[in-house]
Short mmCIF file of N, CA and C and ligand atoms in Angstrom, two decimals:
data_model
loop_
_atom_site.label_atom_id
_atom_site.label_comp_id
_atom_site.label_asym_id
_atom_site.label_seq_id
_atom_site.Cartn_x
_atom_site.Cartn_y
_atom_site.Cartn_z
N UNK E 1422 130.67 -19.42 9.68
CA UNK E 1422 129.97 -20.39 8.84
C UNK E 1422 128.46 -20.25 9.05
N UNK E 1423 127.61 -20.56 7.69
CA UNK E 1423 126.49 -19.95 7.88
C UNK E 1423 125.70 -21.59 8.38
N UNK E 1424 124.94 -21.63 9.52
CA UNK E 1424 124.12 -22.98 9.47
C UNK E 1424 122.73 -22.84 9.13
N UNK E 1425 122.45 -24.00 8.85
CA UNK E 1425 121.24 -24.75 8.16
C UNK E 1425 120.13 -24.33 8.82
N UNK E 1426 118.73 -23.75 8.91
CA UNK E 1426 117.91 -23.39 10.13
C UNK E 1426 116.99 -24.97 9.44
N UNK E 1427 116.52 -25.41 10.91
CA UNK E 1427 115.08 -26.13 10.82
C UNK E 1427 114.05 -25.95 10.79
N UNK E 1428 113.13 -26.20 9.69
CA UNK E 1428 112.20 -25.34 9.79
C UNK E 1428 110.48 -26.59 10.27
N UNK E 1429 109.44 -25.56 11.03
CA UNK E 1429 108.60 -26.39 11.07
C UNK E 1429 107.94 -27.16 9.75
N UNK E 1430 107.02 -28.34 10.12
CA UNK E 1430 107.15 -29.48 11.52
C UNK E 1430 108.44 -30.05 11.58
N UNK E 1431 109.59 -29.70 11.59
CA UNK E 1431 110.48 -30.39 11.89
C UNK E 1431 110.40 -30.73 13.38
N UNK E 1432 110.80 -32.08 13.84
CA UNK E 1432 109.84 -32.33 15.18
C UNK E 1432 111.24 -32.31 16.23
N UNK E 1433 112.29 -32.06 15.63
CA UNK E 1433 113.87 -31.79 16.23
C UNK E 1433 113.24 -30.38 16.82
N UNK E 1434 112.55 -30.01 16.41
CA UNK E 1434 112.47 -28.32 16.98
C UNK E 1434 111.43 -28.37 18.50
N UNK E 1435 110.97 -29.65 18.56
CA UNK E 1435 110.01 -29.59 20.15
C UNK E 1435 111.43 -30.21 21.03
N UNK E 1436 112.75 -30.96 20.53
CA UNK E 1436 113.38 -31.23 21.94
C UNK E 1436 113.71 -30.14 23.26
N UNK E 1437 114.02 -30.55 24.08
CA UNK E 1437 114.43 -28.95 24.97
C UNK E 1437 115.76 -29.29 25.05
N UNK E 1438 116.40 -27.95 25.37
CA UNK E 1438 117.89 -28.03 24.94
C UNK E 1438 117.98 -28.02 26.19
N UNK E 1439 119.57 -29.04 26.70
CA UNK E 1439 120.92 -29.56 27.47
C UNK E 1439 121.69 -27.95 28.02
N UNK E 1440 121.00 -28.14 29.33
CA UNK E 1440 122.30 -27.12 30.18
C UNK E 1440 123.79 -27.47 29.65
N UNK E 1441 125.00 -25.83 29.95
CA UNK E 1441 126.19 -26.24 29.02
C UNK E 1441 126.89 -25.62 30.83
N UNK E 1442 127.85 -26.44 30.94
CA UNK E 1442 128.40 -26.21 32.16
C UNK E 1442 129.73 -24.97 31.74
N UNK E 1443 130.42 -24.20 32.50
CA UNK E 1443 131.24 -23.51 31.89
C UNK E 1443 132.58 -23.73 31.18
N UNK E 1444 132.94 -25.03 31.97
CA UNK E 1444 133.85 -25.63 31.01
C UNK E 1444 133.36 -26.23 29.51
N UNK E 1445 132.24 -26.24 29.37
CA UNK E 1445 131.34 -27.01 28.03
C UNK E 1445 131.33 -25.53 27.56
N UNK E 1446 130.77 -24.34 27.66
CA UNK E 1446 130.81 -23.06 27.46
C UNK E 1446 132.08 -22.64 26.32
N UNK E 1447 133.42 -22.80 27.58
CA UNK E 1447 134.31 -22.12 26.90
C UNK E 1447 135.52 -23.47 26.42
N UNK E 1448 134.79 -24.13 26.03
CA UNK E 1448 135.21 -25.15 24.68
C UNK E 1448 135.58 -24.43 23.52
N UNK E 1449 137.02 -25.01 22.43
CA UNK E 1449 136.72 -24.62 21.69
C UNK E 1449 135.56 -24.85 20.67
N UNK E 1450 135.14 -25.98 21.12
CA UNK E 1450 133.54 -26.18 20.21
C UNK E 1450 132.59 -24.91 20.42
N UNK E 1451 132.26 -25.10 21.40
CA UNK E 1451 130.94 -24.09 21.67
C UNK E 1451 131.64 -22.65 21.20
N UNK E 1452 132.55 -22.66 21.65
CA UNK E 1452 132.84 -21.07 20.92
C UNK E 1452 132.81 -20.77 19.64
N UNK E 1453 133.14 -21.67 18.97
CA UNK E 1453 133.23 -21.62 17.19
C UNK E 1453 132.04 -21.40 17.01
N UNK E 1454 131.11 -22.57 17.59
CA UNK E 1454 129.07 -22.67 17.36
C UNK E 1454 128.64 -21.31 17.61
N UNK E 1455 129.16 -20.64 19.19
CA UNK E 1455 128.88 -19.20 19.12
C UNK E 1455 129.21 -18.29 17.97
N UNK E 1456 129.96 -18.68 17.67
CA UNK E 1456 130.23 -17.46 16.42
C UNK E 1456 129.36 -17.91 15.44
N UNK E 1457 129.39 -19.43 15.32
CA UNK E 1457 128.74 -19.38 13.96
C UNK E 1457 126.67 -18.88 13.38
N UNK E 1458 126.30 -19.12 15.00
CA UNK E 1458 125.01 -19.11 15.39
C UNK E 1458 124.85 -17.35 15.44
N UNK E 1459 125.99 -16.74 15.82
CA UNK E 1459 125.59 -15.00 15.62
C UNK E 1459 126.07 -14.91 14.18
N UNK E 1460 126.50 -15.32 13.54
CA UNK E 1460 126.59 -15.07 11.97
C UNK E 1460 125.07 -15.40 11.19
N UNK E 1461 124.79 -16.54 11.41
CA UNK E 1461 123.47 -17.14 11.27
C UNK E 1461 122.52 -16.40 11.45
N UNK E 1462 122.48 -16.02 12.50
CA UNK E 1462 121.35 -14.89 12.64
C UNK E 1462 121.44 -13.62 11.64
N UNK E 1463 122.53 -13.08 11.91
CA UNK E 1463 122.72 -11.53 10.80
C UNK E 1463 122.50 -11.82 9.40
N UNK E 1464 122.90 -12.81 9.08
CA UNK E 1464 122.70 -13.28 7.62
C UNK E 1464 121.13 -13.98 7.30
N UNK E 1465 120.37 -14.05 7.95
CA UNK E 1465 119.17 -14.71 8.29
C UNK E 1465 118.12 -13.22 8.56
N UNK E 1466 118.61 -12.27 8.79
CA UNK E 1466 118.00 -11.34 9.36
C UNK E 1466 117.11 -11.04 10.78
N UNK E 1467 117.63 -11.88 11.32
CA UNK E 1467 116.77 -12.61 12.91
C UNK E 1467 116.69 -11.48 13.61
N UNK E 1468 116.03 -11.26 14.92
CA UNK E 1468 116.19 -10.27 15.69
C UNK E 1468 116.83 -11.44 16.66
N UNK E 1469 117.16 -12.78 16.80
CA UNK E 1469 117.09 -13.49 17.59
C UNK E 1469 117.54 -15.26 16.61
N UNK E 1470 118.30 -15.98 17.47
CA UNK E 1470 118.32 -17.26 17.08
C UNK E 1470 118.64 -18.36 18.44
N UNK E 1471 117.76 -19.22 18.35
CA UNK E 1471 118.10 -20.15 19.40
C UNK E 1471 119.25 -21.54 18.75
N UNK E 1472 119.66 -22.25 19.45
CA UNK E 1472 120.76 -23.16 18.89
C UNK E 1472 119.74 -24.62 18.31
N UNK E 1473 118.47 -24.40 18.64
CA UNK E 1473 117.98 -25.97 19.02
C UNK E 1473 117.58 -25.30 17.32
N UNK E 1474 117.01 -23.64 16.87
CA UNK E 1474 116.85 -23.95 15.28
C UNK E 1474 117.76 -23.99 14.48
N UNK E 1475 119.36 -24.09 14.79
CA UNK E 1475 120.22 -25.00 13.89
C UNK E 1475 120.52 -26.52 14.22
N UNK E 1476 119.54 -27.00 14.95
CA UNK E 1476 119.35 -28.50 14.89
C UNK E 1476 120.59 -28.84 16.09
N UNK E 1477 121.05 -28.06 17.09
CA UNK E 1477 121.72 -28.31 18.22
C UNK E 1477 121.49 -28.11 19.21
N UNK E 1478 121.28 -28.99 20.21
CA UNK E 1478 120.23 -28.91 21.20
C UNK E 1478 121.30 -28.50 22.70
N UNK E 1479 121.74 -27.35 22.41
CA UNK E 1479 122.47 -27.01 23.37
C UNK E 1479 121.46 -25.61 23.87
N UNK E 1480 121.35 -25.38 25.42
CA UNK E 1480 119.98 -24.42 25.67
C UNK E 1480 120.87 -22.80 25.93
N UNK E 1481 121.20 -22.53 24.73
CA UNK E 1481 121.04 -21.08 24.64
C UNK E 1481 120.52 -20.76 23.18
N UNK E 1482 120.48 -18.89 23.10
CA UNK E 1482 120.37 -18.21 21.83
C UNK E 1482 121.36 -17.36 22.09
N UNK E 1483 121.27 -16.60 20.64
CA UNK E 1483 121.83 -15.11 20.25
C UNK E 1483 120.73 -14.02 20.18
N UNK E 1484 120.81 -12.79 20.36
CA UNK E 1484 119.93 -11.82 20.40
C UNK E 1484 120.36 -10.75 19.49
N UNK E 1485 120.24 -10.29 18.57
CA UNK E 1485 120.78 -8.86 18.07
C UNK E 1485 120.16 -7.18 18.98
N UNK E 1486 121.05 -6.78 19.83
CA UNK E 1486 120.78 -5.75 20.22
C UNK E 1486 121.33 -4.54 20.13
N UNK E 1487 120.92 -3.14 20.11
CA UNK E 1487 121.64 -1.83 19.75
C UNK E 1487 123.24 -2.10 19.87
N UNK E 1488 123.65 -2.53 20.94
CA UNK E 1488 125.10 -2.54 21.35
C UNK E 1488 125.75 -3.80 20.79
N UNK E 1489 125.34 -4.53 19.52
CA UNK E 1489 125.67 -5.34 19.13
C UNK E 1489 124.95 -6.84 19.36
N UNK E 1490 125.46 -7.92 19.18
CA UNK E 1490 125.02 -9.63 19.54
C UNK E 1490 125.45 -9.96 20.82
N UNK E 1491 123.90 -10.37 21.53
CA UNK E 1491 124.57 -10.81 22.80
C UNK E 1491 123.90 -12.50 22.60
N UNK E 1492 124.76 -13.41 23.78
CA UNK E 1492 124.24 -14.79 23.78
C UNK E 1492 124.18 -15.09 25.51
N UNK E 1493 122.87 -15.77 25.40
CA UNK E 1493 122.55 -16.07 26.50
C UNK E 1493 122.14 -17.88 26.63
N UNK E 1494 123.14 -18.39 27.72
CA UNK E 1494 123.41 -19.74 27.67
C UNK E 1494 122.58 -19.85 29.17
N UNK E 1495 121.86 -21.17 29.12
CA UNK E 1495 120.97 -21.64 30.34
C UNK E 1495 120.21 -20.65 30.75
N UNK E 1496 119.37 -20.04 29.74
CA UNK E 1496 118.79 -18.68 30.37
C UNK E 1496 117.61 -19.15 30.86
N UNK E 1497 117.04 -18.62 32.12
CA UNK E 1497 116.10 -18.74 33.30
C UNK E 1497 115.01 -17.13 33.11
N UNK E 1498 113.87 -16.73 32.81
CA UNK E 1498 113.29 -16.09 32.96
C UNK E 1498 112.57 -16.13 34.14
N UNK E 1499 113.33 -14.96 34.92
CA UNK E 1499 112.92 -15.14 36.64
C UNK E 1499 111.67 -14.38 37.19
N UNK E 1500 111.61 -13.41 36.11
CA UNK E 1500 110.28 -12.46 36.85
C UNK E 1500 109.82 -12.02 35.33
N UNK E 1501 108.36 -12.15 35.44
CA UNK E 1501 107.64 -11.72 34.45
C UNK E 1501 106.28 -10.50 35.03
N UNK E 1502 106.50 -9.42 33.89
CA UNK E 1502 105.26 -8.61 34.39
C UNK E 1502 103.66 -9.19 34.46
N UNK E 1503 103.33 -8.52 35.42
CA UNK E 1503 101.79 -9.01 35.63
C UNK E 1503 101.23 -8.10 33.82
N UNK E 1504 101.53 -7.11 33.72
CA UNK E 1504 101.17 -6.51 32.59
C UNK E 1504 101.80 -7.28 31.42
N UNK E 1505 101.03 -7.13 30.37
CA UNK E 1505 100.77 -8.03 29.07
C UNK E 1505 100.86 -7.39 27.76
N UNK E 1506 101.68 -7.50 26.60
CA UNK E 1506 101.20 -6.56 25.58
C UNK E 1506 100.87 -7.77 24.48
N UNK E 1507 100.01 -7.28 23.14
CA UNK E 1507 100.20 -7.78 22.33
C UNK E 1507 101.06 -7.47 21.00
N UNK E 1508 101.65 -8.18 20.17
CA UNK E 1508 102.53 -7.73 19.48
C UNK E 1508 102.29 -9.09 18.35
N UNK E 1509 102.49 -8.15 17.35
CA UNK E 1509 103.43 -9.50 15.76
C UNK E 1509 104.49 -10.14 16.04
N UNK E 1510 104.70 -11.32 15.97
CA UNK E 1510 106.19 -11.92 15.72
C UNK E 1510 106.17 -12.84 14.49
N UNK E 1511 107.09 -13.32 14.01
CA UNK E 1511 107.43 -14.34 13.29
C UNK E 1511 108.64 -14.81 13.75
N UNK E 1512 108.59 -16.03 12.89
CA UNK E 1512 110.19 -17.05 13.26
C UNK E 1512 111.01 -17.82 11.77
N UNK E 1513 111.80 -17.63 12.54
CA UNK E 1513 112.96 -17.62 11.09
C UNK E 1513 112.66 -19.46 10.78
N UNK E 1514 112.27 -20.07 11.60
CA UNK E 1514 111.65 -21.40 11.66
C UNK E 1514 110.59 -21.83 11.34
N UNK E 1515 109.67 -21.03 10.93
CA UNK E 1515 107.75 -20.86 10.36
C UNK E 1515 108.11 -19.58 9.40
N UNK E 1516 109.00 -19.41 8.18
CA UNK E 1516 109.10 -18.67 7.24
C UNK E 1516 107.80 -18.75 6.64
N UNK E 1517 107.34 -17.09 6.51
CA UNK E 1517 105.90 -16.89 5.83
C UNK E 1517 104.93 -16.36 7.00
N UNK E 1518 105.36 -16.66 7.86
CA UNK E 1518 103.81 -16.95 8.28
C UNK E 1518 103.86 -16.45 10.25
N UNK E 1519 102.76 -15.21 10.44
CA UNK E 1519 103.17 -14.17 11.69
C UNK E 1519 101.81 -13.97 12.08
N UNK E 1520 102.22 -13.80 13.42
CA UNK E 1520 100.98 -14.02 14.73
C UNK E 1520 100.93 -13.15 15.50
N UNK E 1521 99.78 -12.67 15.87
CA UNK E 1521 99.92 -11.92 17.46
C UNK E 1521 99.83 -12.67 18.45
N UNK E 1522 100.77 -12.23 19.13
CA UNK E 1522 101.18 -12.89 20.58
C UNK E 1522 101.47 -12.14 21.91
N UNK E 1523 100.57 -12.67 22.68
CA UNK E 1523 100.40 -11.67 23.95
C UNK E 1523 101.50 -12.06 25.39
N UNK E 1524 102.23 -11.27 25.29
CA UNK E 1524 103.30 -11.58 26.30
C UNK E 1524 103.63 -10.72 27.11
N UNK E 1525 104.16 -11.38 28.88
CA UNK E 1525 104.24 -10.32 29.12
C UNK E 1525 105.76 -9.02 28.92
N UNK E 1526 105.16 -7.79 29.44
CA UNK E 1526 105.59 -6.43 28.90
C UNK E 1526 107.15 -6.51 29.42
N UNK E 1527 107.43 -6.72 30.52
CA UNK E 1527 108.51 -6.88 31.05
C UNK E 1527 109.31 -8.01 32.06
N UNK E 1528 110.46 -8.18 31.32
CA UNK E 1528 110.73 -9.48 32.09
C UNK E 1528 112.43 -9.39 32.50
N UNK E 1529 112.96 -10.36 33.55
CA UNK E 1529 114.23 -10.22 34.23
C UNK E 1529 114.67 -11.76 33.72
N UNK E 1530 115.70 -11.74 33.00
CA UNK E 1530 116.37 -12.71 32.62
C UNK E 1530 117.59 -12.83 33.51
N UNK E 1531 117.99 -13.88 33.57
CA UNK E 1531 119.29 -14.81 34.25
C UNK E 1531 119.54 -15.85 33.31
N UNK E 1532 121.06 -16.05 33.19
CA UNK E 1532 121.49 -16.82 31.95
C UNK E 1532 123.30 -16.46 32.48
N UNK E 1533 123.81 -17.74 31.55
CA UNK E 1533 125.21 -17.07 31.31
C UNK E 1533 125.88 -16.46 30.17
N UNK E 1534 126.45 -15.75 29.85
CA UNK E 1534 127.37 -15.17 28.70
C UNK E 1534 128.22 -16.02 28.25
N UNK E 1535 128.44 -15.53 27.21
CA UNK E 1535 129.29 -16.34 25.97
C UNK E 1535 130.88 -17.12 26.62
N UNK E 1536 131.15 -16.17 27.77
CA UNK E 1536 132.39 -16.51 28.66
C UNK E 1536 132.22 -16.94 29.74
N UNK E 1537 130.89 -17.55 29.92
CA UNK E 1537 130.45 -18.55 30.81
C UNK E 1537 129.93 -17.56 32.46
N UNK E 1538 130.01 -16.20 31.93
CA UNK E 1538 129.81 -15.65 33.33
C UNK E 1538 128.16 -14.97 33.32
N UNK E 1539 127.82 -14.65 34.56
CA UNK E 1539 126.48 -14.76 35.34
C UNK E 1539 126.19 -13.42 35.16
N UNK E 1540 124.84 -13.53 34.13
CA UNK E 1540 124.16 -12.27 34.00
C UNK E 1540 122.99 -11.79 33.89
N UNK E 1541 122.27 -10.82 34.50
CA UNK E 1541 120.86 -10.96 34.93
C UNK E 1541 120.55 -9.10 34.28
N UNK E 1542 119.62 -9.68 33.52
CA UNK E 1542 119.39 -8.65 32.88
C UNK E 1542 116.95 -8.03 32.78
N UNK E 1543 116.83 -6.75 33.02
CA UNK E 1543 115.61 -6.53 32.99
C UNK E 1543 115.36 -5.80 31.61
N UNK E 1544 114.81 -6.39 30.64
CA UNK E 1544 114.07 -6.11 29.52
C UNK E 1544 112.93 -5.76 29.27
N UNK E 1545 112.00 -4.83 28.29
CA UNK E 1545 111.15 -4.11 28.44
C UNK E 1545 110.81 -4.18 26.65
N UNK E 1546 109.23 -4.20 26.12
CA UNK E 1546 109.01 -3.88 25.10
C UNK E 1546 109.18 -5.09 23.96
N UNK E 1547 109.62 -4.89 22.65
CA UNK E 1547 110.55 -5.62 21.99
C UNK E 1547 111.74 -6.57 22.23
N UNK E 1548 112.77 -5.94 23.50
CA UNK E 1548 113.91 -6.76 24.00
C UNK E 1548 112.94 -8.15 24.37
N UNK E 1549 112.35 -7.62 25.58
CA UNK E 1549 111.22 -8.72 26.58
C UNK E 1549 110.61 -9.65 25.34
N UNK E 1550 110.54 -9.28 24.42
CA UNK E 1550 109.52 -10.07 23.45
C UNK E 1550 110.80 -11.04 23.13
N UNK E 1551 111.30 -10.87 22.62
CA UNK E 1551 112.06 -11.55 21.47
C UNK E 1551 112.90 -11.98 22.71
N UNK E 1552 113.42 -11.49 23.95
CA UNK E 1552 114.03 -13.07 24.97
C UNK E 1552 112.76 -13.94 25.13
N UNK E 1553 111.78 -13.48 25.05
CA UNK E 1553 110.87 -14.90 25.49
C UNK E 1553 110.54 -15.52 24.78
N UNK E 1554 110.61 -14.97 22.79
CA UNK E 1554 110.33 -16.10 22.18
C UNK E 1554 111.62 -16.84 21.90
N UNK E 1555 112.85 -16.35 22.32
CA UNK E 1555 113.67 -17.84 22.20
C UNK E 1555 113.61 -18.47 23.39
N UNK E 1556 113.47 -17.77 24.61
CA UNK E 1556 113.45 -18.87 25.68
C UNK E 1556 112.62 -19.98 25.24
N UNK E 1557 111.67 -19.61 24.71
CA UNK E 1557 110.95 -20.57 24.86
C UNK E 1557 111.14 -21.61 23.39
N UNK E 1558 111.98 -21.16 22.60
CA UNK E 1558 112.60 -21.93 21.99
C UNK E 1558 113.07 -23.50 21.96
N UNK E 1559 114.36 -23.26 23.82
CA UNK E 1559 115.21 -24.16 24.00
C UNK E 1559 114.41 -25.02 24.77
N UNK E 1560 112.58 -24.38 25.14
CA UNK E 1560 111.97 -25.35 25.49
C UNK E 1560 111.29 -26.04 24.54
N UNK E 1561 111.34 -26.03 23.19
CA UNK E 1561 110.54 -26.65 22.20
C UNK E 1561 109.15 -25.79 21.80
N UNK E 1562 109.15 -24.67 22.44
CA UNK E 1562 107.77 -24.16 22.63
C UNK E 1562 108.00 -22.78 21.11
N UNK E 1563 106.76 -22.81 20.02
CA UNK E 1563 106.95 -22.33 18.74
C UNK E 1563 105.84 -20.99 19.31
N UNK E 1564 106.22 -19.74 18.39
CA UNK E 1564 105.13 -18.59 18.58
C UNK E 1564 103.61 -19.14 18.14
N UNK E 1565 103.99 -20.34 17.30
CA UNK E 1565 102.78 -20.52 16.73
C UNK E 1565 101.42 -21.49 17.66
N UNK E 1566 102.41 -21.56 19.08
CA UNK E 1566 101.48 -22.69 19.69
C UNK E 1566 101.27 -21.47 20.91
N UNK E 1567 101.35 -20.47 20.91
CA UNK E 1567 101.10 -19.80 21.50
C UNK E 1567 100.34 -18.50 20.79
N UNK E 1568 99.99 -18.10 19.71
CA UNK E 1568 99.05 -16.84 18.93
C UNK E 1568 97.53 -17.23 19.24
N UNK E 1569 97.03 -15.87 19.11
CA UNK E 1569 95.91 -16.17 18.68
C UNK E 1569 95.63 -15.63 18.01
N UNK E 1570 96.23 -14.89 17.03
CA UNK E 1570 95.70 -14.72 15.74
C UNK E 1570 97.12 -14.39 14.62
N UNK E 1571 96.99 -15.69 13.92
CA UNK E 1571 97.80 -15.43 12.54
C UNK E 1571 97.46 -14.57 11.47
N UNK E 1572 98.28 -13.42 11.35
CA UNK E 1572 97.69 -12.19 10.82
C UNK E 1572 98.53 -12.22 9.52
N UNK E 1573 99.23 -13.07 9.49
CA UNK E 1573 99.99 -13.56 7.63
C UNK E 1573 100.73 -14.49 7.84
N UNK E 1574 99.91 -15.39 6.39
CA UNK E 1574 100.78 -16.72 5.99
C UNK E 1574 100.04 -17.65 6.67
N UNK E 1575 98.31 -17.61 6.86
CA UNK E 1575 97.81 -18.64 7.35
C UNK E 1575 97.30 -19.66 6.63
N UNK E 1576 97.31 -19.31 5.04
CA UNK E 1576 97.75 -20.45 3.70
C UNK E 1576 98.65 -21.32 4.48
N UNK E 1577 100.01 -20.57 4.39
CA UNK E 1577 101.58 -21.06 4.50
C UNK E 1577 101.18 -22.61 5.51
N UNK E 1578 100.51 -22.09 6.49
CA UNK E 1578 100.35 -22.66 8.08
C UNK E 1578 99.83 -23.73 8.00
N UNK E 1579 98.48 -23.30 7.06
CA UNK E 1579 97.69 -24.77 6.98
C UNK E 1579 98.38 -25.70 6.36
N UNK E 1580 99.00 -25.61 4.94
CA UNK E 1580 99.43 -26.84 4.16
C UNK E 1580 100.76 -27.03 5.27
N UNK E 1581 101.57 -26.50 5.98
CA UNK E 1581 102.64 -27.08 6.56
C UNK E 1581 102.41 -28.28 7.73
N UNK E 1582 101.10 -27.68 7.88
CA UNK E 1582 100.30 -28.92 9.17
C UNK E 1582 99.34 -29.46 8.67
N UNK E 1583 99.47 -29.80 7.15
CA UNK E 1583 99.18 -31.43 6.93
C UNK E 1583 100.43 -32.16 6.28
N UNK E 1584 101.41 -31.64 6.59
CA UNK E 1584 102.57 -32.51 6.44
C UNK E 1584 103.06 -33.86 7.50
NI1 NI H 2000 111.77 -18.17 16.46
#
């Protein structure tokens, strides 16, 4: 099932999302939501979707990676590089409208999997980018409060923040 994304200022999008214990995990709720949140994304074209932008404030995302969709529940970014890149992003949540954003280059994630088990993973490049802009998702935190320079759709930007 395809869900609804929220889009900014929707102010549902600053809550921070609710640790899911593993019995909450492997619910049949959360499992259905898992599926439906990696459908969401592919059909959305995401490189990435957090749960809090289908308006459910449970603290994981989905990621689209070479080896398929992975989901990472209570994810903890444990080590970040001292080195920094800058890069474009946008968000399927600020449609229109993309920033450079300086993050760092490499980072070690901890989180659980879709089956509630413990996985710690080191990302580099693009991967590193796109886990940190959903981490920072399930903290309420938007690419856009973090750019410093909106390089398209800064029309889009202004009239959305005088809403
Ligand atoms: Ni986003």
């Amino acid at each position: 099932m395809i869900l609804p994304i929220i889009k900014y200022p929707n102010k549902n999008l600053r809550k921070k999302s609710q640790d899911l214990s593993k019995e909450q995990i492997l619910s049949p709720e959360t499992q259905g939501f898992i599926v439906n949140l990696i459908e969401t994304m592919f059909k959305e074209d995401g490189l990435g979707l957090a749960a809090v932008q289908v308006d459910k404030h449970w603290n994981m995302f989905a990621v689209a990676t070479e080896d398929g969709p992975m989901v990472f529940i209570n994810p903890k970014i444990v080590y970040k590089s001292w080195l920094k890149e800058t890069d474009e992003e946008g968000c399927l949540s600020v449609p229109g409208v993309y920033g450079l954003v300086k993050r760092p280059k490499t980072v070690i994630i901890k989180a659980l999997d879709r089956n509630g088990n413990k996985l710690s993973m080191k990302a580099k490049g693009l991967f590193a980018r796109v886990l940190q802009h959903e981490a920072d998702h399930t903290q309420g935190v938007l690419f856009i409060d973090k750019t410093n320079k909106i390089t398209r759709g800064d029309d889009v930007l202004r009239e959305l923040n005088t809403k």
